[in-house]
Short mmCIF file of C-alpha atoms in Angstrom, two decimals:
data_model
loop_
_atom_site.label_atom_id
_atom_site.label_comp_id
_atom_site.label_asym_id
_atom_site.label_seq_id
_atom_site.Cartn_x
_atom_site.Cartn_y
_atom_site.Cartn_z
CA MET A 918 -42.68 131.57 93.87
CA GLN A 919 -45.77 129.23 94.86
CA ASN A 920 -46.00 125.86 94.05
CA ILE A 921 -47.76 124.73 90.76
CA PHE A 922 -49.65 122.00 92.52
CA LEU A 923 -51.28 124.36 95.02
CA VAL A 924 -52.13 126.71 91.99
CA ILE A 925 -54.19 123.97 90.44
CA ARG A 926 -55.80 123.15 93.85
CA SER A 927 -56.80 126.83 94.31
CA VAL A 928 -58.37 126.76 90.69
CA PHE A 929 -60.23 123.59 91.53
CA PHE A 930 -61.77 125.21 94.55
CA ALA A 931 -62.74 128.48 92.76
CA LEU A 932 -64.67 126.32 90.21
CA LEU A 933 -66.41 124.31 92.92
CA ILE A 934 -67.09 127.39 94.77
CA ASN A 935 -68.81 129.08 91.55
CA LEU A 936 -70.54 125.93 90.66
CA ASN A 937 -71.84 125.70 94.07
CA LEU A 938 -73.30 129.12 94.51
CA LEU A 939 -75.28 128.32 91.46
CA THR A 940 -76.79 125.02 92.36
CA LEU A 941 -77.68 126.87 95.61
CA ILE A 942 -79.39 129.39 93.96
CA PHE A 943 -81.38 126.87 91.78
CA SER A 944 -82.18 124.45 94.46
CA ALA A 945 -83.47 127.69 96.84
CA TRP A 946 -85.42 128.68 93.73
CA ASN A 947 -87.02 125.17 93.23
CA ILE A 948 -87.90 124.85 96.89
CA SER A 949 -89.39 128.41 96.46
CA ALA A 950 -91.65 127.58 93.16
CA SER A 951 -92.76 124.21 94.44
CA SER A 952 -94.22 126.00 97.80
CA VAL A 953 -96.13 128.51 95.64
CA ALA A 954 -97.56 125.92 93.46
CA GLY A 955 -98.70 123.89 95.88
CA PHE A 956 -96.48 120.75 95.73
CA SER A 957 -94.29 119.46 98.47
CA VAL A 958 -90.66 120.54 98.92
CA PRO A 959 -88.47 118.32 96.93
CA ALA A 960 -86.14 116.21 99.06
CA THR A 961 -83.25 116.33 96.18
CA SER A 962 -83.52 120.45 96.54
CA ILE A 963 -83.34 119.97 100.32
CA PHE A 964 -80.08 117.68 100.24
CA ILE A 965 -78.55 120.00 97.49
CA ILE A 966 -78.55 122.82 99.88
CA PHE A 967 -77.00 121.07 102.67
CA GLU A 968 -74.44 119.67 100.60
CA SER A 969 -73.49 122.85 99.26
CA CYS A 970 -73.40 124.76 102.81
CA LEU A 971 -71.06 121.97 103.68
CA LEU A 972 -68.77 122.39 100.85
CA PHE A 973 -68.26 126.16 101.62
CA ALA A 974 -67.49 125.21 104.68
CA CYS A 975 -64.61 122.60 103.97
CA VAL A 976 -63.45 124.95 101.42
CA ALA A 977 -63.09 127.62 103.99
CA LEU A 978 -61.22 125.30 106.39
CA ALA A 979 -58.81 124.30 103.55
CA LEU A 980 -57.57 128.04 102.71
CA VAL A 981 -57.68 129.21 106.55
CA GLU A 982 -53.98 127.99 106.78
CA LEU A 983 -53.24 130.25 103.60
CA PHE A 984 -53.94 133.28 105.86
CA ARG A 985 -52.95 131.99 108.88
CA PRO A 986 -50.12 129.49 108.96
CA GLN A 987 -50.25 128.56 112.79
CA ILE A 988 -53.50 127.11 112.21
CA LYS A 989 -53.42 123.73 110.69
CA THR A 990 -56.93 122.98 109.07
CA SER A 991 -55.57 121.72 105.82
CA LYS A 992 -54.05 118.17 106.89
CA ILE A 993 -53.89 116.18 103.56
CA PRO A 994 -55.79 112.98 105.18
CA PHE A 995 -58.51 115.21 106.50
CA GLU A 996 -58.71 117.21 102.77
CA CYS A 997 -58.95 113.74 101.17
CA CYS A 998 -61.85 112.36 103.26
CA TRP A 999 -63.66 115.42 102.72
CA VAL A 1000 -63.18 115.71 98.95
CA ALA A 1001 -64.03 112.27 98.74
CA LEU A 1002 -67.43 112.32 100.86
CA LEU A 1003 -68.69 115.49 99.07
CA SER A 1004 -68.17 113.64 95.94
CA VAL A 1005 -70.20 110.96 96.44
CA PHE A 1006 -73.06 113.17 97.93
CA GLU A 1007 -73.01 115.34 94.86
CA ILE A 1008 -72.94 112.40 92.53
CA GLY A 1009 -76.25 111.04 94.23
CA ALA A 1010 -77.44 114.50 94.24
CA ALA A 1011 -76.96 114.48 90.18
CA ILE A 1012 -78.44 111.20 89.79
CA SER A 1013 -81.73 112.20 91.95
CA VAL A 1014 -82.12 115.71 89.98
CA ILE A 1015 -82.11 113.27 86.52
CA ALA A 1016 -84.52 110.84 88.09
CA ASN A 1017 -87.02 113.19 89.65
CA GLY A 1018 -86.33 116.14 87.41
CA PRO A 1019 -87.72 117.43 84.02
CA ILE A 1020 -89.09 114.29 83.02
CA MET A 1021 -91.82 114.54 85.60
CA LEU A 1022 -92.06 118.08 86.57
CA CYS A 1023 -91.95 119.90 83.08
CA ARG A 1024 -95.46 118.68 81.86
CA GLU A 1025 -97.81 121.05 79.99
CA LYS A 1026 -99.81 122.01 83.07
CA SER A 1027 -97.03 122.02 85.41
CA ASP A 1028 -95.31 125.31 86.92
CA TRP A 1029 -92.68 126.61 84.49
CA GLU A 1030 -90.65 128.06 87.48
CA ILE A 1031 -90.37 124.75 88.76
CA CYS A 1032 -89.51 123.10 85.34
CA VAL A 1033 -86.78 125.77 84.64
CA SER A 1034 -85.27 125.36 88.35
CA VAL A 1035 -84.90 121.61 87.94
CA SER A 1036 -83.74 121.96 84.18
CA LEU A 1037 -80.81 124.04 85.45
CA LEU A 1038 -80.08 121.82 87.87
CA VAL A 1039 -79.23 118.97 85.99
CA PRO A 1040 -76.03 120.10 84.15
CA VAL A 1041 -74.66 122.13 87.28
CA THR A 1042 -74.96 119.41 89.60
CA TRP A 1043 -73.09 116.78 87.24
CA LEU A 1044 -70.57 119.42 86.27
CA LYS A 1045 -69.78 120.16 89.91
CA SER A 1046 -69.47 116.25 90.72
CA LEU A 1047 -67.29 115.58 88.20
CA ILE A 1048 -64.89 118.45 89.15
CA SER A 1049 -65.03 117.29 92.95
CA PHE A 1050 -64.39 113.67 91.96
CA SER A 1051 -61.65 114.94 89.29
CA TYR A 1052 -59.86 116.91 92.31
CA PHE A 1053 -60.24 114.07 94.71
CA LEU A 1054 -58.07 111.78 92.12
CA ALA A 1055 -55.46 114.21 91.60
CA LEU A 1056 -55.01 114.64 95.25
CA PHE A 1057 -54.90 110.98 96.08
CA PHE A 1058 -52.29 110.00 93.62
CA THR A 1059 -50.31 112.79 93.65
CA SER A 1060 -50.03 112.17 97.69
CA MET A 1061 -48.90 108.40 96.79
CA ALA A 1062 -46.52 109.35 94.23
CA HIS A 1063 -44.73 111.58 96.85
CA VAL A 1064 -45.13 109.24 100.26
CA ARG A 1065 -42.09 107.13 98.54
CA ASP A 1066 -39.94 110.09 98.91
CA ASP A 1067 -41.68 111.71 101.95
CA HIS A 1068 -42.60 109.19 104.58
CA GLU A 1069 -44.19 111.85 106.76
CA LEU A 1070 -46.51 113.11 104.30
CA TRP A 1071 -49.99 112.01 105.63
CA SER A 1072 -49.04 114.15 108.67
CA LYS A 1073 -48.13 117.16 107.04
CA THR A 1074 -50.47 119.76 105.62
CA MET A 1075 -51.13 121.02 101.94
CA TYR A 1076 -48.68 123.68 102.35
CA THR A 1077 -46.10 122.34 104.03
CA VAL A 1078 -45.29 119.45 101.40
CA ASP A 1079 -42.73 120.59 98.63
CA TRP A 1080 -44.74 119.34 95.71
CA PHE A 1081 -43.35 118.16 92.67
CA ASN A 1082 -39.66 119.37 93.62
CA PHE A 1083 -37.84 116.27 93.54
CA PRO A 1084 -34.10 116.18 94.40
CA ARG A 1085 -32.35 116.40 91.14
CA ALA A 1086 -29.18 114.53 90.80
CA SER A 1087 -25.98 116.22 89.80
CA PRO A 1088 -24.51 115.53 86.65
CA LYS A 1089 -21.46 113.18 86.55
CA GLN A 1090 -18.45 114.41 85.71
CA PRO A 1091 -16.14 113.04 83.02
CA GLN A 1092 -13.59 111.19 84.96
CA GLY A 1093 -10.26 112.10 83.54
CA HIS A 1094 -7.12 109.88 85.12
CA ALA A 1095 -3.65 110.15 83.81
CA ASP A 1096 -3.05 106.27 84.22
CA ASN A 1097 -6.46 105.69 81.99
CA TRP A 1098 -5.23 105.23 78.89
CA GLU A 1099 -7.90 102.86 77.10
CA GLU A 1100 -10.96 104.93 76.12
CA LYS A 1101 -14.24 104.02 74.75
CA PRO A 1102 -14.28 103.66 70.77
CA HIS A 1103 -17.05 106.73 70.91
CA GLU A 1104 -14.90 109.04 72.68
CA GLU A 1105 -12.27 109.25 70.24
CA GLU A 1106 -13.86 111.37 68.31
CA LYS A 1107 -14.79 113.98 71.23
CA SER A 1108 -12.53 116.95 71.37
CA TYR A 1109 -9.97 117.52 74.10
CA SER A 1110 -11.40 120.53 75.12
CA ARG A 1111 -12.68 119.15 78.22
CA TYR A 1112 -9.30 118.65 79.41
CA LEU A 1113 -8.41 122.34 78.86
CA ASP A 1114 -10.96 123.45 80.96
CA ASP A 1115 -10.17 125.70 83.89
CA ILE A 1116 -6.38 125.75 83.26
CA GLU A 1117 -5.77 128.92 84.83
CA SER A 1118 -7.22 127.81 88.29
CA THR A 1119 -5.24 124.55 88.12
CA SER A 1120 -2.12 125.65 86.74
CA SER A 1121 -1.38 127.37 90.20
CA ARG A 1122 -2.07 124.41 92.31
CA LYS A 1123 0.22 121.95 89.72
CA LEU A 1124 3.12 124.56 89.91
CA LYS A 1125 2.87 124.95 93.82
CA ALA A 1126 2.48 121.15 93.93
CA HIS A 1127 5.65 120.37 91.86
CA SER A 1128 7.55 123.18 94.03
CA ILE A 1129 7.14 121.20 96.77
CA ASP A 1130 7.88 117.78 95.29
CA ILE A 1131 11.32 119.49 93.83
CA ARG A 1132 12.10 121.05 97.17
CA SER A 1133 11.40 118.27 99.20
CA ALA A 1134 13.36 115.75 96.62
CA THR A 1135 16.55 118.16 96.71
CA ASP A 1136 16.84 118.96 100.61
CA ILE A 1137 17.54 115.45 101.14
CA PRO A 1138 20.75 114.37 98.94
CA ALA A 1139 21.41 110.83 97.54
CA PRO A 1140 23.45 108.66 99.47
CA TRP A 1141 26.21 108.54 96.89
CA ALA A 1142 26.43 112.14 97.00
CA ARG A 1143 27.33 112.78 100.55
CA VAL A 1144 30.69 111.09 100.39
CA ASN A 1145 33.18 113.73 99.35
CA ASN A 1146 36.72 114.02 98.99
CA VAL A 1147 37.89 110.94 97.32
CA ILE A 1148 40.64 110.20 95.78
CA ARG A 1149 40.69 108.66 92.40
CA GLY A 1150 42.91 105.72 92.22
CA VAL A 1151 43.48 105.29 95.94
CA ASP A 1152 40.09 105.06 97.50
CA ALA A 1153 37.64 102.65 96.80
CA PRO A 1154 37.09 101.04 94.49
CA PHE A 1155 40.10 102.01 92.94
CA ALA A 1156 42.57 101.09 95.84
CA LYS A 1157 46.09 99.95 95.55
CA ARG A 1158 47.19 96.64 95.28
CA ASP A 1159 50.41 95.43 96.85
CA GLY A 1160 51.43 92.43 98.52
CA GLY A 1161 53.36 93.80 101.05
CA MET A 1162 51.50 97.07 101.89
CA SER A 1163 48.18 97.70 103.21
CA THR A 1164 45.81 99.41 100.98
CA GLN A 1165 45.64 103.13 102.42
CA THR A 1166 41.88 104.60 102.15
CA SER A 1167 40.88 108.01 103.34
CA PRO A 1168 39.16 108.07 106.49
CA ARG A 1169 35.74 108.99 104.88
CA SER A 1170 35.97 105.82 102.92
CA THR A 1171 36.63 103.61 106.05
CA GLY A 1172 34.45 105.34 108.56
CA ASP A 1173 30.99 104.72 106.35
CA LYS A 1174 31.20 101.51 104.22
CA THR A 1175 27.74 100.88 104.02
CA LEU A 1176 27.19 103.77 101.58
CA PRO A 1177 27.28 102.81 97.99
CA LEU A 1178 30.15 103.54 95.81
CA THR A 1179 30.57 107.09 94.44
CA PRO A 1180 30.05 107.36 90.79
CA ILE A 1181 33.12 108.58 88.91
CA TYR A 1182 32.70 111.37 86.60
CA MET A 1183 34.80 111.90 83.55
CA LYS A 1184 36.03 114.85 82.33
CA MET A 1185 34.63 115.17 79.07
CA GLN A 1186 36.04 117.15 75.99
CA SER A 1187 33.63 120.13 74.41
CA SER A 1188 33.56 118.06 71.15
CA LYS A 1189 32.22 114.73 72.69
CA THR A 1190 29.03 113.51 73.56
CA GLY A 1191 27.82 110.59 75.32
CA THR A 1192 29.81 108.60 77.97
CA VAL A 1193 33.29 107.22 77.54
CA GLY A 1194 34.70 103.72 78.37
CA SER A 1195 32.87 101.27 76.46
CA ARG A 1196 35.33 99.84 73.64
CA PHE A 1197 31.94 98.82 71.56
CA ILE A 1198 30.90 102.58 71.67
CA GLU A 1199 34.12 103.87 71.22
CA LYS A 1200 34.67 101.48 67.96
CA PHE A 1201 31.33 102.39 66.71
CA ARG A 1202 32.00 105.94 67.40
CA GLU A 1203 35.49 106.04 65.60
CA SER A 1204 34.03 103.63 62.67
CA ARG A 1205 34.35 104.81 58.98
CA VAL A 1206 30.52 104.26 58.44
CA LEU A 1207 30.08 107.94 60.27
CA SER A 1208 32.52 109.53 58.32
CA ARG A 1209 31.89 108.37 54.64
CA SER A 1210 29.38 108.30 52.23
CA GLU A 1211 27.53 104.86 51.05
CA THR A 1212 25.66 103.62 48.28
CA PRO A 1213 22.19 101.79 48.68
CA SER A 1214 24.09 98.68 48.42
CA GLN A 1215 26.11 99.02 51.07
CA TYR A 1216 23.36 99.75 53.50
CA GLY A 1217 23.75 97.70 56.66
CA SER A 1218 26.82 95.69 55.86
CA HIS A 1219 28.92 97.20 58.72
CA PHE A 1220 26.45 95.65 61.06
CA MET A 1221 27.78 92.16 60.04
CA THR A 1222 31.74 93.12 60.11
CA THR A 1223 33.92 92.08 63.47
CA ASP A 1224 36.11 94.75 63.64
CA TYR A 1225 36.99 94.24 67.52
CA PRO A 1226 39.47 91.69 68.36
CA PRO A 1227 37.79 88.37 70.03
CA VAL A 1228 38.21 87.92 73.77
CA ILE A 1229 41.03 85.35 74.50
CA ASP A 1230 41.16 85.40 78.35
CA HIS A 1231 38.16 86.68 80.24
CA ASP A 1232 40.14 87.00 83.02
CA LEU A 1233 42.39 89.94 81.74
CA PRO A 1234 41.15 93.29 81.34
CA ILE A 1235 39.41 95.08 78.63
CA PRO A 1236 41.96 96.54 76.11
CA LEU A 1237 41.92 100.26 76.24
CA PRO A 1238 40.63 102.33 72.87
CA ARG A 1239 42.51 104.72 71.45
CA LEU A 1240 40.82 107.55 72.76
CA SER A 1241 40.25 106.66 76.51
CA GLU A 1242 40.51 108.55 79.46
CA TRP A 1243 40.44 105.78 82.12
CA VAL A 1244 43.66 105.69 84.32
CA ARG A 1245 45.01 102.39 85.74
CA ALA A 1246 45.38 102.10 89.52
CA ASP A 1247 48.76 100.51 88.98
CA ALA A 1248 50.19 103.55 87.68
CA LEU A 1249 49.32 105.77 90.67
CA LYS A 1250 51.26 102.98 93.05
CA GLY A 1251 53.91 105.67 93.64
CA THR A 1252 51.97 108.55 94.10
CA LYS A 1253 51.52 110.18 97.75
CA ARG A 1254 48.54 112.47 98.84
#
């Protein structure tokens, strides 16, 4: 697709060629009529013919590269110079036609051909000079506007510059971070559809990433999970305490003392839920509050009662509740492996 600026340039050249052809014809007619009438040849008509021929040559040089790209005849500085120079010539010729034209030559006894030719030169020369000067201004200011983006513009030709095709900035993608919980007030009314875009393409990647994380986490067991074959009540932390007998521990527990202690998992009955071992939890679970109905006036009264016995000696072990399954290490003192 041809650049829009080059299309406008071609329109300017087409208008200049048509008007230049008319001025050339009217100037030649004025010179011929003046010679037949016995008057001296007007200098204005001669200058217009010279300027018209020069304009034809410059336009031809500017259009050569369009058909022969290897011939660089449409340099931007050169085109600015010849358009500006011809614009000055055409404005001067138009002023000269006004000064030496219809007012002096169109008289009662003058030749009508001289009067008609001069009268036709006035509008055509002014129109051509205005179009030429307008093209010069458009070319100059357009080049100056593109210099900031293309610093080598003055060394290029009219057909190698990408006129008015500035690089467009890519639109900013909305940044959605999982740890960014604060949103702007105007974003609260927007829908959440932008977070659901492209779910099908991202779900496989997320599933793959989660599977890798889970697999890598399960390949390396926790330190406490590496300790096996621990006998409850015998190995640490429930070793036997006897003044005359040395504490016997399994080779596995004595060989690796740097590992953390193994958690003791208790057997749970199918009807029980939660973790057993705290007397406060056991007391609350066995409380009558959960098994009886209360009136609105009794709500919250059970939180103020102290049903559990006070602690008399903090050095003594915690008394076991009724449904506790903990086994004391002293009871296994006489057991063998």
